[in-house]
Short mmCIF file of C-alpha atoms in Angstrom, two decimals:
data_model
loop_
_atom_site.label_atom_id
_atom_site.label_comp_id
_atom_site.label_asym_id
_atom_site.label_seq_id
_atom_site.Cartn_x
_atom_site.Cartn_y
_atom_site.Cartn_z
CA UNK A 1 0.00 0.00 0.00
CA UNK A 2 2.86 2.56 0.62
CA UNK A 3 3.65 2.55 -3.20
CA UNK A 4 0.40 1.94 -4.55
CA UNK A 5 -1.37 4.89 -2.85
CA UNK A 6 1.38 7.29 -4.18
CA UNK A 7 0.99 6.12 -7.58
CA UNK A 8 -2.89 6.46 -7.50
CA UNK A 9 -2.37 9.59 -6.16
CA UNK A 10 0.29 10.69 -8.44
CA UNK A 11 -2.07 9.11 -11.72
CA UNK A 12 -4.82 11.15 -10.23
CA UNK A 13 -2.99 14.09 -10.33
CA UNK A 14 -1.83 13.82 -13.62
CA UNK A 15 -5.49 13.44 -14.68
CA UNK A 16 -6.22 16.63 -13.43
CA UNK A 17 -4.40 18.19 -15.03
CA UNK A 18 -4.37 17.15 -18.26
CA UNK A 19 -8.08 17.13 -17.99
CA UNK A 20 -8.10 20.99 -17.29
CA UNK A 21 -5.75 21.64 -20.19
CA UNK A 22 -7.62 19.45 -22.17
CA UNK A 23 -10.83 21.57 -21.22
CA UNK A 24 -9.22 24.71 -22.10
CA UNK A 25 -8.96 23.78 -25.50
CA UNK A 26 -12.27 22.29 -25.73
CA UNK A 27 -14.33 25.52 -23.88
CA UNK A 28 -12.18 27.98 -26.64
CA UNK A 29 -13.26 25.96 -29.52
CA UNK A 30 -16.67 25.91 -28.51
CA UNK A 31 -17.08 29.46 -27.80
CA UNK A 32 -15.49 30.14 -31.77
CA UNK A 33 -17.75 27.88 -33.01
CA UNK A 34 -15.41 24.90 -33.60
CA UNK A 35 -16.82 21.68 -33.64
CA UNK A 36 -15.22 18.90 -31.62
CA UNK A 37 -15.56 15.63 -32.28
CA UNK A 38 -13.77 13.86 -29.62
CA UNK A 39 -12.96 14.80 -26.12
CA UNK A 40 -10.91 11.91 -24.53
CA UNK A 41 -8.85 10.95 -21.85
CA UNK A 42 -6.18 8.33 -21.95
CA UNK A 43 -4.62 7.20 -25.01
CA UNK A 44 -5.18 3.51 -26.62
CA UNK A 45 -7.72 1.45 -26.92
CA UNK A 46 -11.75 3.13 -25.68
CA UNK A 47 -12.51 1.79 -22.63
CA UNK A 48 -15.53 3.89 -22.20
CA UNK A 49 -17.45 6.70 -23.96
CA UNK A 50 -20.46 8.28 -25.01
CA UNK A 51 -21.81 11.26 -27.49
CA UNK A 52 -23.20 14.44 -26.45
CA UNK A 53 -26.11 16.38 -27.64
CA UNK A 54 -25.69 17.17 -31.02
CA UNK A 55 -24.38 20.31 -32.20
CA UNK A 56 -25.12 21.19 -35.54
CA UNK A 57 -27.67 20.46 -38.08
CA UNK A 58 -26.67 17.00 -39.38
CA UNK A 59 -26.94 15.80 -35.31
CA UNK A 60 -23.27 15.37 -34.87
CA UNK A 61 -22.03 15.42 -31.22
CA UNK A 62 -18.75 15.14 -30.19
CA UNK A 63 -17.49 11.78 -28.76
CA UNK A 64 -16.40 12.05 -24.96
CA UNK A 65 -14.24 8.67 -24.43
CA UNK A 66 -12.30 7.07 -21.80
CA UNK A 67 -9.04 5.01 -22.77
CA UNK A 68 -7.40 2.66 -21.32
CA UNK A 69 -3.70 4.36 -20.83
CA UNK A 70 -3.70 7.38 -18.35
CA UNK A 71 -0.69 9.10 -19.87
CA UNK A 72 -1.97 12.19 -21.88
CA UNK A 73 -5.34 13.13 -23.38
CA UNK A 74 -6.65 15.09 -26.89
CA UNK A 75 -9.42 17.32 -27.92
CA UNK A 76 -9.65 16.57 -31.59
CA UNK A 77 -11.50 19.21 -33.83
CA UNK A 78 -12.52 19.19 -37.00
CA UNK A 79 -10.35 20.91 -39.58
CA UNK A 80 -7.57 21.07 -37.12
CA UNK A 81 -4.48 19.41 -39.23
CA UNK A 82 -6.71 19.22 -43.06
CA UNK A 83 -8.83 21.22 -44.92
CA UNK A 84 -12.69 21.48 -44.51
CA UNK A 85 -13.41 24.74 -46.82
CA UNK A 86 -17.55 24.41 -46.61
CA UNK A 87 -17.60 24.03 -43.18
CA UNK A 88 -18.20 26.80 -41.03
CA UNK A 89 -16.94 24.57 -37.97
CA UNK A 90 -13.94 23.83 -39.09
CA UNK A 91 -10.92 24.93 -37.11
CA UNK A 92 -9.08 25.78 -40.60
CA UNK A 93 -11.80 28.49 -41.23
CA UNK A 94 -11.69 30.41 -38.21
CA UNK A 95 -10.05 33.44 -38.02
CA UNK A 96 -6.30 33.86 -36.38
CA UNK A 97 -7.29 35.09 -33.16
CA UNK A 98 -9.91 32.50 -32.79
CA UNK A 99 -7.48 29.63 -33.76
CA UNK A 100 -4.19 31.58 -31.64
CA UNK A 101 -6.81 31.56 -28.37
CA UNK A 102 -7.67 27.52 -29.18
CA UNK A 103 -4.39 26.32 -29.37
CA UNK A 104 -3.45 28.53 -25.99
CA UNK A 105 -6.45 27.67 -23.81
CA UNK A 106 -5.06 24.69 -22.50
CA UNK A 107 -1.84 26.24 -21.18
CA UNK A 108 -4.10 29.22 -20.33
CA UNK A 109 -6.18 26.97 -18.18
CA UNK A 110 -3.32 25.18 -16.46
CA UNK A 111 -1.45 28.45 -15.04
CA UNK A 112 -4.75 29.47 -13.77
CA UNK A 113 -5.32 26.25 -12.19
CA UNK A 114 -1.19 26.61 -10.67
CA UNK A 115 -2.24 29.79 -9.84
CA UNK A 116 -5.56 29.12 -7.47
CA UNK A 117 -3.38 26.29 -6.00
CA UNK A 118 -0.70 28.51 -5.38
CA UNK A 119 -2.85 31.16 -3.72
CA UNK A 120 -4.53 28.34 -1.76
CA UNK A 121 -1.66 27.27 -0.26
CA UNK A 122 0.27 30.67 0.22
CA UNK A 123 -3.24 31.32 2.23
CA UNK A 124 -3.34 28.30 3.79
CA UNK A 125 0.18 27.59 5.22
CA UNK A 126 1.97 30.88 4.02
CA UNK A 127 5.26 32.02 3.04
CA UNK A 128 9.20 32.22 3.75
CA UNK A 129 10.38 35.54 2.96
CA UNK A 130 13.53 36.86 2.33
CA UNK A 131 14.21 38.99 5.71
CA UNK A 132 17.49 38.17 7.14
CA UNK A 133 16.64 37.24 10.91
CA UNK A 134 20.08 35.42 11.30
CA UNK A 135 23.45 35.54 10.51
CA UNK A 136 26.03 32.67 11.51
CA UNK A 137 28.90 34.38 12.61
CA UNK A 138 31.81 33.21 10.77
CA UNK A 139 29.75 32.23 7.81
CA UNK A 140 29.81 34.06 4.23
CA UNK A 141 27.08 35.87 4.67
CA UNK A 142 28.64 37.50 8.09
CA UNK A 143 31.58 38.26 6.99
CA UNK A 144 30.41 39.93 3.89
CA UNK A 145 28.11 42.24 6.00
CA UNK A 146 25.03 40.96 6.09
CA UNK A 147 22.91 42.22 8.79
CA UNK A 148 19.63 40.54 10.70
CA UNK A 149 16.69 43.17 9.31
CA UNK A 150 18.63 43.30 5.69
CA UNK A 151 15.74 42.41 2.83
CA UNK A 152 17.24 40.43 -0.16
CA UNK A 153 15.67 42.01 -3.53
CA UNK A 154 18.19 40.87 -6.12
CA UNK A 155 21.03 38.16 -6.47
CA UNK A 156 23.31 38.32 -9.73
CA UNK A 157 21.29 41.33 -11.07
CA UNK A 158 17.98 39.07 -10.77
CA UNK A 159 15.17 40.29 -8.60
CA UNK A 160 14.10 37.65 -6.11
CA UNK A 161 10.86 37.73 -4.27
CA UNK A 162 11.15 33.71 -3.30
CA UNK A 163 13.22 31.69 -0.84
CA UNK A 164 13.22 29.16 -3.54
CA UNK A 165 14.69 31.61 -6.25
CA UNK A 166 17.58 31.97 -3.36
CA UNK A 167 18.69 29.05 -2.96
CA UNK A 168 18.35 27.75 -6.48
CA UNK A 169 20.60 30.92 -7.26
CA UNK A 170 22.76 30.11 -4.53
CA UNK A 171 23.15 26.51 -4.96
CA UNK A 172 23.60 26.79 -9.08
CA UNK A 173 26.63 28.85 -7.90
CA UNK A 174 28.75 26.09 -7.23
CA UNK A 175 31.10 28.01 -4.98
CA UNK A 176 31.66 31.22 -7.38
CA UNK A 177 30.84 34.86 -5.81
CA UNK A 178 27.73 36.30 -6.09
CA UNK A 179 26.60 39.44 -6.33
CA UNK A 180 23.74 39.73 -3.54
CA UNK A 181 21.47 43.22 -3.04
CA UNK A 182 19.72 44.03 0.15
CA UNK A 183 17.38 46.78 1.49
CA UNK A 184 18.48 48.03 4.83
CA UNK A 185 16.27 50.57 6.27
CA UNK A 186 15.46 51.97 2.87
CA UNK A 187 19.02 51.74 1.57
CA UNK A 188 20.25 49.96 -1.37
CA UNK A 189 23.68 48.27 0.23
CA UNK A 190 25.47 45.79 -2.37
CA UNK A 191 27.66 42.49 -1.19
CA UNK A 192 29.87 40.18 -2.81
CA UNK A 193 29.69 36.56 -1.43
CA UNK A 194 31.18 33.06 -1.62
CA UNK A 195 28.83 30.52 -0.99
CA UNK A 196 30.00 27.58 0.90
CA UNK A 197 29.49 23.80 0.39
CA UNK A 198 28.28 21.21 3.21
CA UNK A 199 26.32 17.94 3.13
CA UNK A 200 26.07 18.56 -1.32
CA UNK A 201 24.78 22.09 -1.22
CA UNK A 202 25.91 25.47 -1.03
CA UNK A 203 24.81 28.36 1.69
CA UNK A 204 25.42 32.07 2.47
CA UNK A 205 24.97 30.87 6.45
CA UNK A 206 21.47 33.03 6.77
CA UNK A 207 18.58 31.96 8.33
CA UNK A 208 14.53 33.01 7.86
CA UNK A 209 13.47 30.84 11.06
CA UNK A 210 10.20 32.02 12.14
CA UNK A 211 10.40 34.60 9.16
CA UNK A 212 7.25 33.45 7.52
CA UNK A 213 3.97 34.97 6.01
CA UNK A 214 1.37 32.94 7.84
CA UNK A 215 -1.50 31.94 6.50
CA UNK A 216 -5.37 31.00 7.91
CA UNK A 217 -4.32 27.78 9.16
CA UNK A 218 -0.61 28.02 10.65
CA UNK A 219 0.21 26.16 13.81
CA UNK A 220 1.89 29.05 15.77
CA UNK A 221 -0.07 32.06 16.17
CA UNK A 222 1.43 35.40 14.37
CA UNK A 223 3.88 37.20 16.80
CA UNK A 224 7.19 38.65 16.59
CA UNK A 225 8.21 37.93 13.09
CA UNK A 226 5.45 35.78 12.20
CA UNK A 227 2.42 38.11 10.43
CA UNK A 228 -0.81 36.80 8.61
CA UNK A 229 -0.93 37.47 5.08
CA UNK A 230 -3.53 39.64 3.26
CA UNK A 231 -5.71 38.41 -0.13
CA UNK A 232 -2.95 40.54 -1.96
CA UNK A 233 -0.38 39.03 -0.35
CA UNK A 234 -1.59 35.67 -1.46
CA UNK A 235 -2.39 36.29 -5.14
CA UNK A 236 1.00 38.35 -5.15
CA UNK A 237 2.91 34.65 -3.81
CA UNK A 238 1.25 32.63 -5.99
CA UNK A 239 2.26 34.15 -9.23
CA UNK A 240 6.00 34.73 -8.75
CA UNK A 241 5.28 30.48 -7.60
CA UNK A 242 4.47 30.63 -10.89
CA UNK A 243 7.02 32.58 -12.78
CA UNK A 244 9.40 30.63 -10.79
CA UNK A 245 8.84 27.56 -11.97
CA UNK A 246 8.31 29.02 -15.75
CA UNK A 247 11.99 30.26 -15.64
CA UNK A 248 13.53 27.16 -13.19
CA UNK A 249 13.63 24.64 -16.50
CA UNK A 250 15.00 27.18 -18.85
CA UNK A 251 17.64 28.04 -16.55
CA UNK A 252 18.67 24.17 -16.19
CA UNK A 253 18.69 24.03 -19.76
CA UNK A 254 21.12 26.67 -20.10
CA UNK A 255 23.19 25.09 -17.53
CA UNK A 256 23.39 21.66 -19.72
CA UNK A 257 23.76 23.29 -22.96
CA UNK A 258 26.74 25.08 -21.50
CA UNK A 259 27.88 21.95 -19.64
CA UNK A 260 28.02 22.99 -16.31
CA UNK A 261 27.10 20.60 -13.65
CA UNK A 262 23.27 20.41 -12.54
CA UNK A 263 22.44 21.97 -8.75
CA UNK A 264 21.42 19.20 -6.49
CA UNK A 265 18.03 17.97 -6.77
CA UNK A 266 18.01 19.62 -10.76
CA UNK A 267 17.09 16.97 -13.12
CA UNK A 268 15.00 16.82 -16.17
CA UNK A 269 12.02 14.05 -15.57
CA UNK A 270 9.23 13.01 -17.00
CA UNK A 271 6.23 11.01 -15.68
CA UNK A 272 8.44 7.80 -14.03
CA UNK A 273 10.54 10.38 -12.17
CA UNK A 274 7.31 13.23 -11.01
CA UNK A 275 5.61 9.75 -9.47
CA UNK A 276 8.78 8.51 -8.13
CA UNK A 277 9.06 11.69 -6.31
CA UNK A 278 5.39 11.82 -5.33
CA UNK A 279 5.84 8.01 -3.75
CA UNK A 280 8.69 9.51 -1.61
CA UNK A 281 7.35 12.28 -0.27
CA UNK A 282 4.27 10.14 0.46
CA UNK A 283 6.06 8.07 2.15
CA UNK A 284 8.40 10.27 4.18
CA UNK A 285 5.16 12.09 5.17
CA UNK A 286 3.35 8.79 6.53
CA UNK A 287 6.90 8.04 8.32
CA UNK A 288 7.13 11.06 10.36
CA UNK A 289 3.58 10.78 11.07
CA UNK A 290 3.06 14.40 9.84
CA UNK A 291 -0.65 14.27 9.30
CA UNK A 292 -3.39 14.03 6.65
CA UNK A 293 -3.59 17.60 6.12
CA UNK A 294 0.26 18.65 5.31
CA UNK A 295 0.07 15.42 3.08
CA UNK A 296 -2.44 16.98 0.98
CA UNK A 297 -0.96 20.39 0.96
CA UNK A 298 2.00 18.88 -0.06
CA UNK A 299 0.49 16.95 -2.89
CA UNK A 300 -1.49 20.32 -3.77
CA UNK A 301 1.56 21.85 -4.25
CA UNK A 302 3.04 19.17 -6.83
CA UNK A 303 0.14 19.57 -8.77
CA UNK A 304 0.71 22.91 -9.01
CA UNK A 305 3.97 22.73 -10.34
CA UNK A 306 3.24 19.99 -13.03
CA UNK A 307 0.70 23.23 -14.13
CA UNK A 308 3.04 25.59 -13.96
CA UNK A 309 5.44 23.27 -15.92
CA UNK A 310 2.88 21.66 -18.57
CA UNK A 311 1.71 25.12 -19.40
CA UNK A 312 5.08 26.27 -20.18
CA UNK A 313 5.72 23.39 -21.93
CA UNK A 314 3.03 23.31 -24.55
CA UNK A 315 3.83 26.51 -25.29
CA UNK A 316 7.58 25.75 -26.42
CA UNK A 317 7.70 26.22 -30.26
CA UNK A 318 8.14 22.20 -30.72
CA UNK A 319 6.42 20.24 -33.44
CA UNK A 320 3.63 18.56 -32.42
CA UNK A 321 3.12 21.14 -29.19
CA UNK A 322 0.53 23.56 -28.84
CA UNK A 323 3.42 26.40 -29.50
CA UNK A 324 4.56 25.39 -33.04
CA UNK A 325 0.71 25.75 -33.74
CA UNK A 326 0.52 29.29 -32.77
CA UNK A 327 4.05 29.93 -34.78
CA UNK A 328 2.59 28.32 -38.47
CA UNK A 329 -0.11 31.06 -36.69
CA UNK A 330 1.93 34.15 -36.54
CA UNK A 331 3.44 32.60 -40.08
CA UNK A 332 0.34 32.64 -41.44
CA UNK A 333 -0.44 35.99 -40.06
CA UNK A 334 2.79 37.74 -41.93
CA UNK A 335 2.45 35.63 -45.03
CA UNK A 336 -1.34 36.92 -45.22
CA UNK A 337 -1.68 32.84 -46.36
CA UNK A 338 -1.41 29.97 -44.44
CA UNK A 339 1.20 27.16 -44.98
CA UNK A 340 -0.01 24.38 -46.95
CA UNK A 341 -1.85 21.38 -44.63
CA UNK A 342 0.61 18.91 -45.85
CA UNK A 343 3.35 20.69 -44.94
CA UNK A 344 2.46 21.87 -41.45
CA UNK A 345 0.79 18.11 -41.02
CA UNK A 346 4.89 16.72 -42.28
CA UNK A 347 6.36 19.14 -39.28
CA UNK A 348 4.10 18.07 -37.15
CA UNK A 349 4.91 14.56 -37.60
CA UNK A 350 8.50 14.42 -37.42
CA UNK A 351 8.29 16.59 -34.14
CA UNK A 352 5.66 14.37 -32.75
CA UNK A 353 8.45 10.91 -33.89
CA UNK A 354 10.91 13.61 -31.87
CA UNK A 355 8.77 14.11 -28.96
CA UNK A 356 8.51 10.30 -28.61
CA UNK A 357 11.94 9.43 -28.24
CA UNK A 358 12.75 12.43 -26.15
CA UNK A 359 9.95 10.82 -24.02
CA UNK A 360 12.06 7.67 -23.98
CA UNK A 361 15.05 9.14 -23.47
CA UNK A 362 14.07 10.61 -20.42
CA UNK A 363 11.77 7.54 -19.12
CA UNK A 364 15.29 5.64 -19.41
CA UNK A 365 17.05 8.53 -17.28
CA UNK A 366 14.39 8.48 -14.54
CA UNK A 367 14.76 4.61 -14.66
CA UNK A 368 18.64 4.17 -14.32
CA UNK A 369 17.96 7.37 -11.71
CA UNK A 370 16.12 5.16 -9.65
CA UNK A 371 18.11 1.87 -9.68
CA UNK A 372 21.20 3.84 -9.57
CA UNK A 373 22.91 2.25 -13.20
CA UNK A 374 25.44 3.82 -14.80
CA UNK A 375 25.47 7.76 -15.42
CA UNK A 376 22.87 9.62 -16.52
CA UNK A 377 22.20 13.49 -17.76
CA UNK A 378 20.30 15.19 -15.07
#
């Protein structure tokens, strides 16, 4: 039961979310007038489905199907990759915005999903912030000056609102200086410091215990340091969450394009190594005995970031992805023509033959990750 709760859980999730990006495509076609003849979840074989009320003259309804592999989902619409010129519900004979706002809504839909979840649990648990309320003495941040009161705004000439944009900073460092702002009393004071290296990752030696927006339900009451956080506050938290984990893969990319060594804990992964992580953290949870509640805030807050992270995703300008449709878009859009069917449908293909060994690729580096074989890029 330990690892097949986590795996429910973590298939559950997944659903979720592809269902609400799935959704966003589906409610955008509808409201241009785009028929859609098959909403489905799963790929493979149908396990289960049924046909809606129909939808246009000739009684067509779109199919809504179950299948029997929970790994992705489609919402397939008519005139979407041929052409239907007489129909008025084809994709292909909408205009550009229409089509541009289809092929968005799903990523659309999942950053507003990461984003109530987000604000949920900013509300809910709170916040770290970045107010120094402790310096090791001895440490790099000490002896560069750093002061208990001092408010970090920007490391590296990056503004950072996030305790996780700090230490992702800090720890992609890899002991080189760097270049940290603070507001003291209203004054800009600039430091230059030299992370150090214990137990695999790097610190500054600062501390934000007890430095924490609280939300409605926090254990300790707000006092000293400790202050509840306002609706604002909340929305405000939830989407740098969001733009934090929009710029967190791109700046792992760059770090493996220009072949410097991955921070601890950075790793590309795909679905084996997201539910390997989910069955951990289950499990850790149910070991310290941590209770029901920070479980599912915990969980909450991985489905958040697979949002966050499919949204961004989709948008990539990748064959096959919902962002190299909106580019043959803006093509089409300069061109004044679109690109011939056959063409885009070629593109499509040989990104989609791409996508699929990518996806192996990585299902093999979250395997050997996992038993530990040989080395792996991560």
């Amino acid at each position: 039961m330990q690892t097949i709760i986590p795996i429910l859980i973590f298939i559950f999730i997944l659903g979720v979310v592809i269902f609400v990006h799935e959704l966003g495509h589906f409610w955008a076609a509808r409201r241009a007038g785009i028929f859609v003849e098959e909403f489905a979840m799963g790929m493979g074989p149908i396990l289960l489905s049924r046909h809606g009320r129909p939808k246009n003259d000739e009684g067509e309804a779109t199919l809504y199907s179950l299948r029997a592999f929970p790994i992705g989902g489609f919402c397939r619409m008519r005139g979407m990759d041929d052409e239907s010129n007489d129909d008025p519900a084809a994709m292909n004979n909408k205009s550009i915005p229409a089509r541009f706002l289809v092929m968005a809504g799903g990523s659309i839909m999942n950053f507003i999903l990461a984003f109530i979840l987000f604000f949920a649990l900013a509300m809910l648990q709170g916040y770290a912030v970045l107010d120094v309320v402790s310096v090791s003495e001895g440490l790099p941040a000490h002896n560069a000056g750093l002061l208990v009161g001092d408010r970090i705004t920007h490391v590296n000439g990056t503004r950072v609102d996030l305790q996780e944009d700090l230490s992702v900073i800090i720890n992609a460092s890899r002991g080189r200086d760097i270049a940290v702002r603070v507001n003291r009393d209203g004054v800009r004071h600039d430091f230059s410091i030299t992370p150090e290296l214990a137990d695999g990752r790097y610190f500054i030696g600062i501390t934000r215990r007890g430095a924490r927006q609280q939300g409605f339900l926090a254990e300790r009451p707000p006092e000293g340091d400790f202050r509840r956080i306002s609706i604002g506050e909340g929305a405000i938290n939830a989407g740098e969450m969001i733009v934090f984990h929009i710029r967190a893969p791109f700046r792992l990319f760059a770090r493996l394009i220009a072949g410097e060594p991955m921070p601890e804990g950075g790793a590309v992964m795909g679905p084996i190594g997201i539910g390997a992580v989910v069955t951990e953290v289950y499990q850790i949870t149910m070991e310290q005995e941590r209770g029901l509640l920070d479980m599912i805030l915990t969980m909450v807050f991985i489905a958040a970031f697979i949002n966050a992270a499919l949204g961004v995703m989709n948008l990539l300008p990748i064959p096959a992805l919902d962002g190299a449709r909106i580019v043959f878009l803006i093509i089409e859009a300069v061109r004044k023509k679109p690109v011939p069917p056959e063409k885009e449908a070629m593109v499509h293909m040989v990104g989609f033959v791409l996508l699929i060994a990518l996806a192996l690729f990585i299902a093999y580096q979250d395997i050997a990750r996992l038993l530990n074989i040989g080395d792996y890029v991560g």
